[in-house]
C-alpha positions as MATLAB code, in Angstrom:
seq = 'GGGGKLPPPRSLRVSFSGDDGDPQDHIPFGYGSFLALVLLVAKCLVCYCTEDVETAFMSIDLGFLTFLGWLCLFAFRAPSMAALHPFLIELGSAVIMEEMVFSMLLVNKIKPDLDYKVTKDFLVHHVSSAIMGWLALYFCTRALGTGFVAVGVIGTEVTTFLPVAFRESVRSKKISSDKRISAFLGVVFPAAFCWRTYWSSKMWLRLLKVGRSYLATSPVLANQVLWRIGELSVATVVGCNWVWTHRILKGSMKVAMRRSRGQKSDDQYFQKEIE';
ca = [
     -40.581    5.680   -2.551;
     -42.176    4.802   -5.903;
     -39.612    2.202   -6.899;
     -37.605    4.599   -9.035;
     -33.985    3.801   -9.840;
     -31.113    5.687   -8.288;
     -28.871    7.523  -10.753;
     -25.552    5.758  -11.418;
     -22.608    7.027   -9.366;
     -20.518    9.634  -11.108;
     -16.750    9.404  -11.376;
     -14.608   11.712   -9.299;
     -13.957   15.088  -10.878;
     -11.184   17.259   -9.526;
     -11.358   21.008   -9.952;
     -10.164   24.023   -8.017;
     -11.796   27.404   -7.621;
     -11.179   30.422   -5.475;
     -13.612   32.368   -3.328;
     -14.675   34.333   -6.361;
     -15.813   31.145   -8.071;
     -13.392   31.342  -11.011;
     -12.511   27.755  -11.910;
      -8.908   26.530  -12.233;
      -7.652   23.270  -13.679;
      -4.562   23.069  -11.515;
      -3.177   23.923   -8.087;
      -1.027   27.077   -8.299;
       2.733   26.566   -8.530;
       4.573   26.886   -5.224;
       2.182   24.993   -2.977;
       4.175   21.754   -3.308;
       7.458   23.522   -2.558;
       5.883   25.160    0.490;
       4.834   21.760    1.850;
       8.374   20.434    1.340;
       9.707   23.412    3.311;
       7.235   22.711    6.119;
       8.444   19.107    6.143;
      12.070   20.251    6.380;
      11.381   22.555    9.323;
       9.360   19.883   11.139;
      12.067   17.285   10.544;
      14.794   19.598   11.897;
      12.767   20.286   15.043;
      12.023   16.612   15.732;
      15.638   15.572   15.113;
      16.917   18.318   17.394;
      14.638   17.063   20.183;
      15.443   13.345   19.921;
      18.440   11.129   20.608;
      17.809    8.669   17.774;
      18.144   11.106   14.890;
      18.485    8.568   12.059;
      15.329    6.674   12.959;
      13.461    9.946   13.423;
      14.199   11.487   10.042;
      13.883    8.187    8.180;
      10.473    7.599    9.768;
       9.312   11.085    8.832;
      10.467   10.554    5.255;
       8.866    7.131    4.878;
       5.535    8.362    6.208;
       5.450   11.290    3.822;
       6.738    9.344    0.805;
       4.448    6.355    1.383;
       1.433    8.659    1.387;
       2.726   10.597   -1.647;
       3.504    7.370   -3.506;
       0.006    5.971   -3.108;
      -1.578    9.298   -4.009;
       0.512    9.352   -7.204;
      -0.547    5.807   -8.083;
      -4.181    6.831   -7.609;
      -3.576    9.855   -9.856;
      -1.976    7.565  -12.444;
      -4.936    5.186  -12.474;
      -7.668    7.859  -12.454;
      -7.672   10.218  -15.456;
     -10.074   12.467  -13.555;
      -7.185   13.247  -11.156;
      -4.956   14.565  -13.949;
      -5.428   18.082  -12.582;
      -3.289   17.011   -9.622;
      -0.305   15.948  -11.739;
       1.613   19.261  -11.703;
       1.113   19.655   -7.957;
       2.205   16.076   -7.196;
       5.233   16.365   -9.481;
       6.276   19.636   -7.861;
       5.773   18.162   -4.397;
       7.819   15.049   -5.194;
      10.612   17.101   -6.762;
      10.703   19.545   -3.845;
      10.778   16.706   -1.296;
      13.769   15.170   -3.093;
      15.559   18.522   -2.800;
      14.527   18.749    0.857;
      15.999   15.311    1.559;
      19.323   16.268   -0.029;
      19.525   19.542    1.891;
      18.763   17.791    5.180;
      21.031   14.766    4.663;
      23.986   16.627    3.181;
      23.920   19.947    5.042;
      21.733   19.956    8.141;
      21.659   16.612    9.939;
      25.291   16.717   11.091;
      24.854   20.297   12.299;
      21.848   19.228   14.342;
      23.686   16.159   15.679;
      27.465   16.684   15.211;
      28.444   13.334   16.750;
      26.244   11.431   14.277;
      28.725   11.861   11.392;
      26.054   10.891    8.888;
      27.308   10.302    5.346;
      25.214    9.969    2.216;
      26.019    7.011   -0.008;
      26.951    7.284   -3.672;
      23.774    5.527   -4.780;
      21.704    7.953   -2.666;
      23.390   10.893   -4.365;
      23.013    9.491   -7.886;
      19.369    8.567   -7.311;
      18.354   11.864   -5.725;
      20.161   14.119   -8.187;
      18.651   12.179  -11.098;
      15.212   12.230   -9.470;
      15.401   15.993   -8.950;
      16.336   16.564  -12.596;
      13.606   14.160  -13.692;
      10.985   15.837  -11.514;
      11.594   19.457  -12.423;
      11.856   18.651  -16.129;
       8.629   16.624  -15.884;
       6.955   19.667  -14.349;
       8.256   21.807  -17.232;
       7.031   19.395  -19.905;
       3.771   18.503  -18.150;
       1.864   21.083  -20.200;
       4.007   20.698  -23.318;
       4.166   16.946  -23.983;
       0.907   15.049  -23.573;
       1.385   12.038  -21.296;
       4.366   13.370  -19.311;
       2.279   13.871  -16.188;
       1.093   10.260  -16.102;
       4.654    8.959  -16.494;
       5.993   11.260  -13.773;
       3.375   10.377  -11.154;
       3.829    6.730  -12.116;
       7.535    6.904  -11.296;
       6.907    8.791   -8.040;
       4.453    6.026   -7.151;
       7.364    3.623   -6.624;
       8.012    5.437   -3.330;
       5.321    3.251   -1.741;
       8.178    0.797   -1.084;
      10.132    3.303    1.028;
       9.087    1.786    4.345;
      10.767   -1.559    3.648;
      14.452   -0.495    3.749;
      13.724    1.429    6.949;
      11.935   -1.560    8.486;
      14.862   -3.820    7.538;
      17.351   -1.401    9.079;
      15.391   -1.173   12.320;
      14.938   -4.957   12.494;
      18.720   -5.342   12.298;
      19.328   -2.719   14.963;
      16.779   -4.319   17.291;
      18.065   -7.829   16.365;
      14.516   -8.912   15.515;
      15.684   -9.959   12.055;
      17.515  -12.889   13.653;
      15.339  -13.490   16.723;
      11.784  -13.051   15.392;
      10.927  -15.586   12.681;
       7.781  -13.715   11.671;
       9.678  -10.497   10.943;
      12.442  -12.411    9.194;
       9.973  -14.301    7.003;
       7.910  -11.215    6.186;
      10.872   -9.081    5.181;
      12.498  -12.018    3.417;
       9.501  -12.309    1.091;
       7.994   -8.820    0.855;
      11.232   -6.788    0.645;
      12.620   -8.444   -2.522;
       9.150   -8.842   -4.070;
       8.372   -5.139   -3.584;
      11.641   -4.032   -5.152;
      11.141   -6.409   -8.067;
       7.822   -4.627   -8.649;
       9.527   -1.224   -8.179;
      12.099   -2.073  -10.834;
       9.510   -3.501  -13.227;
       7.164   -0.552  -12.811;
       9.820    2.158  -13.179;
      11.179    0.361  -16.270;
       7.665    0.290  -17.705;
       7.304    4.017  -17.060;
      10.606    4.711  -18.817;
       9.471    2.799  -21.900;
       6.225    4.741  -21.808;
       8.240    7.962  -21.596;
      10.146    7.035  -24.740;
       6.815    6.657  -26.544;
       5.670   10.058  -25.260;
       9.004   11.495  -26.380;
       8.660   10.221  -29.931;
       5.295   11.921  -30.233;
       6.573   15.152  -28.701;
       9.757   15.352  -30.767;
       7.729   14.712  -33.912;
       6.202   18.163  -33.381;
       9.670   19.690  -33.931;
      10.009   21.696  -30.693;
      12.799   24.241  -30.321;
      16.310   22.845  -29.961;
      16.542   23.749  -26.283;
      13.437   21.708  -25.492;
      14.751   18.761  -27.504;
      17.954   18.788  -25.448;
      16.037   19.114  -22.176;
      13.784   16.227  -23.155;
      16.773   13.965  -23.794;
      18.253   14.966  -20.443;
      14.935   14.032  -18.835;
      14.958   10.626  -20.516;
      18.513   10.041  -19.282;
      17.600   11.046  -15.722;
      14.674    8.604  -15.671;
      16.939    5.861  -17.056;
      19.390    6.578  -14.222;
      16.631    6.260  -11.608;
      15.564    2.977  -13.189;
      19.186    1.823  -13.104;
      19.374    2.572   -9.376;
      16.278    0.440   -8.843;
      17.888   -2.440  -10.758;
      21.042   -2.188   -8.628;
      19.101   -2.095   -5.343;
      16.880   -4.997   -6.384;
      19.921   -7.072   -7.329;
      21.499   -6.403   -3.918;
      18.294   -7.297   -2.075;
      17.747  -10.498   -4.054;
      21.392  -11.476   -3.634;
      21.242  -10.908    0.125;
      17.955  -12.781    0.469;
      19.329  -15.744   -1.481;
      22.434  -15.851    0.704;
      20.327  -15.966    3.857;
      18.027  -18.622    2.378;
      20.998  -20.785    1.312;
      22.657  -20.494    4.713;
      19.458  -21.529    6.471;
      18.903  -24.424    4.067;
      22.307  -25.735    5.164;
      21.391  -25.287    8.815;
      23.589  -22.217    9.263;
      22.358  -19.127   11.034;
      23.028  -15.584    9.869;
      24.288  -13.730   12.944;
      23.644  -10.075   13.693;
      27.065   -9.031   12.385;
      26.169  -10.408    8.950;
      23.013   -8.299    8.766;
      24.826   -5.278   10.207;
      27.125   -5.256    7.203;
      24.080   -5.079    4.920;
      22.875   -1.765    6.361;
      26.252   -0.026    6.605;
];
């Protein structure tokens, strides 16, 4: 109470230690993959117990990926969270694999009459993301800066909820009957994917800079080849974002032009956009 000054707040420091007190600078490998497996089992159980399988598994995915995306953006912005990079990269890579296993192998066995089919862009994006993720995990301790780029790219998953919200608004017909939903999605959906495309492109350019520094150290030939494959996989993911953003902007402009001419976009028009 003598008018002394409080010490300034300290920045967050992340460290891990076992019961014996031995410090570690990372979470052990395998924890992220275990969480992805838990997610897969939980998703299968929920989808088996519900009638609306598509909404169920998409909602589970968006909840998990939205949380993971924001956590990765925090880890990108805070150098003190760099110890989390390998864990977050492993988790994101394992979840991508989990999504492919569920969508391509399990969902139609759980619900045979659903006849769910993965799209070509889904396949290209997820295969490229899996390659990108596992290679990023490999190079995380070999090429300084790889971890920041990887969590930065995973951070774009914060936009995952918007395609699902658009799909559900079409199914419920709120996209054409509720002006508030229509206006919100009409503005936020394209704006978010413009940011997603910009940010992933920025991360790819940053990766090229990291690559120049890494390759200047003359790593073994195998690692040089793997690095180039990683760069190509990130470029493919960025390309998918450009394609999706173009589709969203094109669709939004069509709706805006039709409404400016006094024409309404019926439910069948929006239905085509989600098929």
